[in-house]
């Protein structure tokens, strides 16, 4: 089939999707489509460009081309590239494929392409949940493994995106999702499976500590070493690897709002999850600052030390400014600052030059950084 005929078939697939599936159409009409031999089957990059191999596309029926285009749009709409973090790229792509394919099949959009990933039941799970299952049993998903999948989270210059750029890109994808839902509802056509995925994308039910751990893992840069044993276990005559000369992460600051909004019970709950995250991500050091209207106390821990919140002091009003001033004054230059708070307080006039995560039970959004919702049952 010549290039013009293939272009006509792809245009026809777009028209059919526009007529029958307004949710997909809203997403697809924003995407650039490129026919190229550079991919084996099809893929989508961080910017949302869909790339299709002409030989592969030529072998598909018209309805399978609709499925192909819808599949790639869904990868972008649900930020699979941006949500990958430090996960294995191939396994993460399989997880995303499984959720998308089962959802499209259940929604009657196009025709499934044989050789793609199938995992019945994945339409009721998040990609993160499917990924965790595949880690335990990769054979749960039947796949040909021939796809090039989703691209890397690179910026316009081809460099890895920083946390702020990643958050902005996810926010843009969510705005597109909202507009696509509106278009589908106006047409009276929003499949239940897609509605579930949209709800999950816009209101995350992933436990806060899992979100924080995944976020922190994007800053991981090195591995373990046996040259320095882990000091926490030496007293038990157990020798585990510590750090080599380079840390796995740089410094991390944990800030605790001690104005009265964080209770001792909350603190103990935070501490258990924070310790697990620190052991997983291995920062160079963890600096804990306790602050109400000023920094009232601090703790500091090395890479192999247990993090314990022991010098909590406060009880006054709330200002977040002193924590950021202390970080700057001490020249800490953290990879990440995590603030546990109810978000009621005075914020700095400008965002700092490092990523910030706010862990809160407040339904509001912090004026900068990433806001992670906290629920005691999560």
mmCIF file with all atom_site columns, N, CA, C and O in Angstrom, residues 253-278:
data_model
loop_
_atom_site.group_PDB
_atom_site.id
_atom_site.type_symbol
_atom_site.label_atom_id
_atom_site.label_alt_id
_atom_site.label_comp_id
_atom_site.label_asym_id
_atom_site.label_entity_id
_atom_site.label_seq_id
_atom_site.pdbx_PDB_ins_code
_atom_site.Cartn_x
_atom_site.Cartn_y
_atom_site.Cartn_z
_atom_site.occupancy
_atom_site.B_iso_or_equiv
_atom_site.pdbx_formal_charge
_atom_site.auth_seq_id
_atom_site.auth_comp_id
_atom_site.auth_asym_id
_atom_site.auth_atom_id
_atom_site.pdbx_PDB_model_num
ATOM 1   N N  . UNK A 1 253 ? 15.012 17.129 53.178 1.00 0.00 ? 253 UNK A N  1
ATOM 2   C CA . UNK A 1 253 ? 14.521 17.842 54.360 1.00 0.00 ? 253 UNK A CA 1
ATOM 3   C C  . UNK A 1 253 ? 13.084 17.413 54.620 1.00 0.00 ? 253 UNK A C  1
ATOM 4   O O  . UNK A 1 253 ? 12.245 17.419 53.714 1.00 0.00 ? 253 UNK A O  1
ATOM 5   N N  . UNK A 1 254 ? 12.797 16.998 55.849 1.00 0.00 ? 254 UNK A N  1
ATOM 6   C CA . UNK A 1 254 ? 11.444 16.700 56.290 1.00 0.00 ? 254 UNK A CA 1
ATOM 7   C C  . UNK A 1 254 ? 11.029 17.816 57.260 1.00 0.00 ? 254 UNK A C  1
ATOM 8   O O  . UNK A 1 254 ? 11.669 17.995 58.300 1.00 0.00 ? 254 UNK A O  1
ATOM 9   N N  . UNK A 1 255 ? 9.987  18.552 56.921 1.00 0.00 ? 255 UNK A N  1
ATOM 10  C CA . UNK A 1 255 ? 9.503  19.624 57.788 1.00 0.00 ? 255 UNK A CA 1
ATOM 11  C C  . UNK A 1 255 ? 8.186  19.210 58.427 1.00 0.00 ? 255 UNK A C  1
ATOM 12  O O  . UNK A 1 255 ? 7.290  18.704 57.735 1.00 0.00 ? 255 UNK A O  1
ATOM 13  N N  . UNK A 1 256 ? 8.071  19.410 59.739 1.00 0.00 ? 256 UNK A N  1
ATOM 14  C CA . UNK A 1 256 ? 6.874  19.024 60.478 1.00 0.00 ? 256 UNK A CA 1
ATOM 15  C C  . UNK A 1 256 ? 6.191  20.278 61.015 1.00 0.00 ? 256 UNK A C  1
ATOM 16  O O  . UNK A 1 256 ? 6.805  21.073 61.736 1.00 0.00 ? 256 UNK A O  1
ATOM 17  N N  . UNK A 1 257 ? 4.937  20.482 60.657 1.00 0.00 ? 257 UNK A N  1
ATOM 18  C CA . UNK A 1 257 ? 4.141  21.586 61.177 1.00 0.00 ? 257 UNK A CA 1
ATOM 19  C C  . UNK A 1 257 ? 3.773  21.272 62.629 1.00 0.00 ? 257 UNK A C  1
ATOM 20  O O  . UNK A 1 257 ? 2.993  20.351 62.897 1.00 0.00 ? 257 UNK A O  1
ATOM 21  N N  . UNK A 1 258 ? 4.350  22.010 63.566 1.00 0.00 ? 258 UNK A N  1
ATOM 22  C CA . UNK A 1 258 ? 4.101  21.735 64.994 1.00 0.00 ? 258 UNK A CA 1
ATOM 23  C C  . UNK A 1 258 ? 3.203  22.791 65.630 1.00 0.00 ? 258 UNK A C  1
ATOM 24  O O  . UNK A 1 258 ? 3.253  23.022 66.833 1.00 0.00 ? 258 UNK A O  1
ATOM 25  N N  . UNK A 1 259 ? 2.361  23.405 64.815 1.00 0.00 ? 259 UNK A N  1
ATOM 26  C CA . UNK A 1 259 ? 1.459  24.434 65.338 1.00 0.00 ? 259 UNK A CA 1
ATOM 27  C C  . UNK A 1 259 ? 0.302  23.833 66.118 1.00 0.00 ? 259 UNK A C  1
ATOM 28  O O  . UNK A 1 259 ? -0.499 24.555 66.699 1.00 0.00 ? 259 UNK A O  1
ATOM 29  N N  . UNK A 1 260 ? 0.185  22.535 66.156 1.00 0.00 ? 260 UNK A N  1
ATOM 30  C CA . UNK A 1 260 ? -0.922 21.874 66.821 1.00 0.00 ? 260 UNK A CA 1
ATOM 31  C C  . UNK A 1 260 ? -1.776 21.086 65.856 1.00 0.00 ? 260 UNK A C  1
ATOM 32  O O  . UNK A 1 260 ? -2.615 20.282 66.253 1.00 0.00 ? 260 UNK A O  1
ATOM 33  N N  . UNK A 1 261 ? -1.555 21.292 64.562 1.00 0.00 ? 261 UNK A N  1
ATOM 34  C CA . UNK A 1 261 ? -2.345 20.592 63.552 1.00 0.00 ? 261 UNK A CA 1
ATOM 35  C C  . UNK A 1 261 ? -1.853 19.170 63.333 1.00 0.00 ? 261 UNK A C  1
ATOM 36  O O  . UNK A 1 261 ? -2.585 18.338 62.790 1.00 0.00 ? 261 UNK A O  1
ATOM 37  N N  . UNK A 1 262 ? -0.604 18.863 63.696 1.00 0.00 ? 262 UNK A N  1
ATOM 38  C CA . UNK A 1 262 ? -0.063 17.514 63.587 1.00 0.00 ? 262 UNK A CA 1
ATOM 39  C C  . UNK A 1 262 ? 0.072  16.954 65.000 1.00 0.00 ? 262 UNK A C  1
ATOM 40  O O  . UNK A 1 262 ? 0.811  17.486 65.821 1.00 0.00 ? 262 UNK A O  1
ATOM 41  N N  . UNK A 1 263 ? -0.650 15.867 65.301 1.00 0.00 ? 263 UNK A N  1
ATOM 42  C CA . UNK A 1 263 ? -0.647 15.283 66.633 1.00 0.00 ? 263 UNK A CA 1
ATOM 43  C C  . UNK A 1 263 ? 0.480  14.275 66.787 1.00 0.00 ? 263 UNK A C  1
ATOM 44  O O  . UNK A 1 263 ? 1.118  13.865 65.797 1.00 0.00 ? 263 UNK A O  1
ATOM 45  N N  . UNK A 1 264 ? 0.715  13.848 68.023 1.00 0.00 ? 264 UNK A N  1
ATOM 46  C CA . UNK A 1 264 ? 1.725  12.824 68.281 1.00 0.00 ? 264 UNK A CA 1
ATOM 47  C C  . UNK A 1 264 ? 1.364  11.523 67.571 1.00 0.00 ? 264 UNK A C  1
ATOM 48  O O  . UNK A 1 264 ? 2.235  10.797 67.075 1.00 0.00 ? 264 UNK A O  1
ATOM 49  N N  . UNK A 1 265 ? 0.065  11.235 67.487 1.00 0.00 ? 265 UNK A N  1
ATOM 50  C CA . UNK A 1 265 ? -0.388 10.036 66.780 1.00 0.00 ? 265 UNK A CA 1
ATOM 51  C C  . UNK A 1 265 ? -0.071 10.128 65.287 1.00 0.00 ? 265 UNK A C  1
ATOM 52  O O  . UNK A 1 265 ? 0.387  9.169  64.669 1.00 0.00 ? 265 UNK A O  1
ATOM 53  N N  . UNK A 1 266 ? -0.342 11.316 64.715 1.00 0.00 ? 266 UNK A N  1
ATOM 54  C CA . UNK A 1 266 ? -0.005 11.530 63.312 1.00 0.00 ? 266 UNK A CA 1
ATOM 55  C C  . UNK A 1 266 ? 1.490  11.345 63.088 1.00 0.00 ? 266 UNK A C  1
ATOM 56  O O  . UNK A 1 266 ? 1.920  10.718 62.107 1.00 0.00 ? 266 UNK A O  1
ATOM 57  N N  . UNK A 1 267 ? 2.274  11.908 63.991 1.00 0.00 ? 267 UNK A N  1
ATOM 58  C CA . UNK A 1 267 ? 3.724  11.872 63.850 1.00 0.00 ? 267 UNK A CA 1
ATOM 59  C C  . UNK A 1 267 ? 4.235  10.439 63.854 1.00 0.00 ? 267 UNK A C  1
ATOM 60  O O  . UNK A 1 267 ? 5.100  10.070 63.047 1.00 0.00 ? 267 UNK A O  1
ATOM 61  N N  . UNK A 1 268 ? 3.716  9.618  64.755 1.00 0.00 ? 268 UNK A N  1
ATOM 62  C CA . UNK A 1 268 ? 4.132  8.213  64.812 1.00 0.00 ? 268 UNK A CA 1
ATOM 63  C C  . UNK A 1 268 ? 3.752  7.483  63.524 1.00 0.00 ? 268 UNK A C  1
ATOM 64  O O  . UNK A 1 268 ? 4.517  6.649  63.017 1.00 0.00 ? 268 UNK A O  1
ATOM 65  N N  . UNK A 1 269 ? 2.582  7.815  62.975 1.00 0.00 ? 269 UNK A N  1
ATOM 66  C CA . UNK A 1 269 ? 2.139  7.201  61.727 1.00 0.00 ? 269 UNK A CA 1
ATOM 67  C C  . UNK A 1 269 ? 3.031  7.622  60.565 1.00 0.00 ? 269 UNK A C  1
ATOM 68  O O  . UNK A 1 269 ? 3.454  6.795  59.752 1.00 0.00 ? 269 UNK A O  1
ATOM 69  N N  . UNK A 1 270 ? 3.309  8.922  60.489 1.00 0.00 ? 270 UNK A N  1
ATOM 70  C CA . UNK A 1 270 ? 4.220  9.416  59.454 1.00 0.00 ? 270 UNK A CA 1
ATOM 71  C C  . UNK A 1 270 ? 5.567  8.708  59.543 1.00 0.00 ? 270 UNK A C  1
ATOM 72  O O  . UNK A 1 270 ? 6.151  8.301  58.545 1.00 0.00 ? 270 UNK A O  1
ATOM 73  N N  . UNK A 1 271 ? 6.083  8.608  60.769 1.00 0.00 ? 271 UNK A N  1
ATOM 74  C CA . UNK A 1 271 ? 7.441  8.127  60.970 1.00 0.00 ? 271 UNK A CA 1
ATOM 75  C C  . UNK A 1 271 ? 7.625  6.723  60.407 1.00 0.00 ? 271 UNK A C  1
ATOM 76  O O  . UNK A 1 271 ? 8.637  6.433  59.768 1.00 0.00 ? 271 UNK A O  1
ATOM 77  N N  . UNK A 1 272 ? 6.648  5.843  60.635 1.00 0.00 ? 272 UNK A N  1
ATOM 78  C CA . UNK A 1 272 ? 6.769  4.478  60.133 1.00 0.00 ? 272 UNK A CA 1
ATOM 79  C C  . UNK A 1 272 ? 6.888  4.436  58.626 1.00 0.00 ? 272 UNK A C  1
ATOM 80  O O  . UNK A 1 272 ? 7.723  3.709  58.079 1.00 0.00 ? 272 UNK A O  1
ATOM 81  N N  . UNK A 1 273 ? 6.072  5.229  57.932 1.00 0.00 ? 273 UNK A N  1
ATOM 82  C CA . UNK A 1 273 ? 6.127  5.240  56.478 1.00 0.00 ? 273 UNK A CA 1
ATOM 83  C C  . UNK A 1 273 ? 7.385  5.948  55.971 1.00 0.00 ? 273 UNK A C  1
ATOM 84  O O  . UNK A 1 273 ? 7.992  5.522  54.986 1.00 0.00 ? 273 UNK A O  1
ATOM 85  N N  . UNK A 1 274 ? 7.764  7.032  56.640 1.00 0.00 ? 274 UNK A N  1
ATOM 86  C CA . UNK A 1 274 ? 8.956  7.762  56.224 1.00 0.00 ? 274 UNK A CA 1
ATOM 87  C C  . UNK A 1 274 ? 10.191 6.875  56.317 1.00 0.00 ? 274 UNK A C  1
ATOM 88  O O  . UNK A 1 274 ? 11.045 6.877  55.426 1.00 0.00 ? 274 UNK A O  1
ATOM 89  N N  . UNK A 1 275 ? 10.291 6.082  57.391 1.00 0.00 ? 275 UNK A N  1
ATOM 90  C CA . UNK A 1 275 ? 11.444 5.208  57.534 1.00 0.00 ? 275 UNK A CA 1
ATOM 91  C C  . UNK A 1 275 ? 11.527 4.207  56.383 1.00 0.00 ? 275 UNK A C  1
ATOM 92  O O  . UNK A 1 275 ? 12.598 3.953  55.834 1.00 0.00 ? 275 UNK A O  1
ATOM 93  N N  . UNK A 1 276 ? 10.394 3.639  55.998 1.00 0.00 ? 276 UNK A N  1
ATOM 94  C CA . UNK A 1 276 ? 10.375 2.691  54.881 1.00 0.00 ? 276 UNK A CA 1
ATOM 95  C C  . UNK A 1 276 ? 10.792 3.370  53.583 1.00 0.00 ? 276 UNK A C  1
ATOM 96  O O  . UNK A 1 276 ? 11.533 2.791  52.773 1.00 0.00 ? 276 UNK A O  1
ATOM 97  N N  . UNK A 1 277 ? 10.334 4.606  53.382 1.00 0.00 ? 277 UNK A N  1
ATOM 98  C CA . UNK A 1 277 ? 10.689 5.344  52.163 1.00 0.00 ? 277 UNK A CA 1
ATOM 99  C C  . UNK A 1 277 ? 12.172 5.670  52.148 1.00 0.00 ? 277 UNK A C  1
ATOM 100 O O  . UNK A 1 277 ? 12.854 5.524  51.125 1.00 0.00 ? 277 UNK A O  1
ATOM 101 N N  . UNK A 1 278 ? 12.707 6.093  53.287 1.00 0.00 ? 278 UNK A N  1
ATOM 102 C CA . UNK A 1 278 ? 14.131 6.441  53.373 1.00 0.00 ? 278 UNK A CA 1
ATOM 103 C C  . UNK A 1 278 ? 14.996 5.219  53.098 1.00 0.00 ? 278 UNK A C  1
ATOM 104 O O  . UNK A 1 278 ? 16.013 5.294  52.394 1.00 0.00 ? 278 UNK A O  1
#
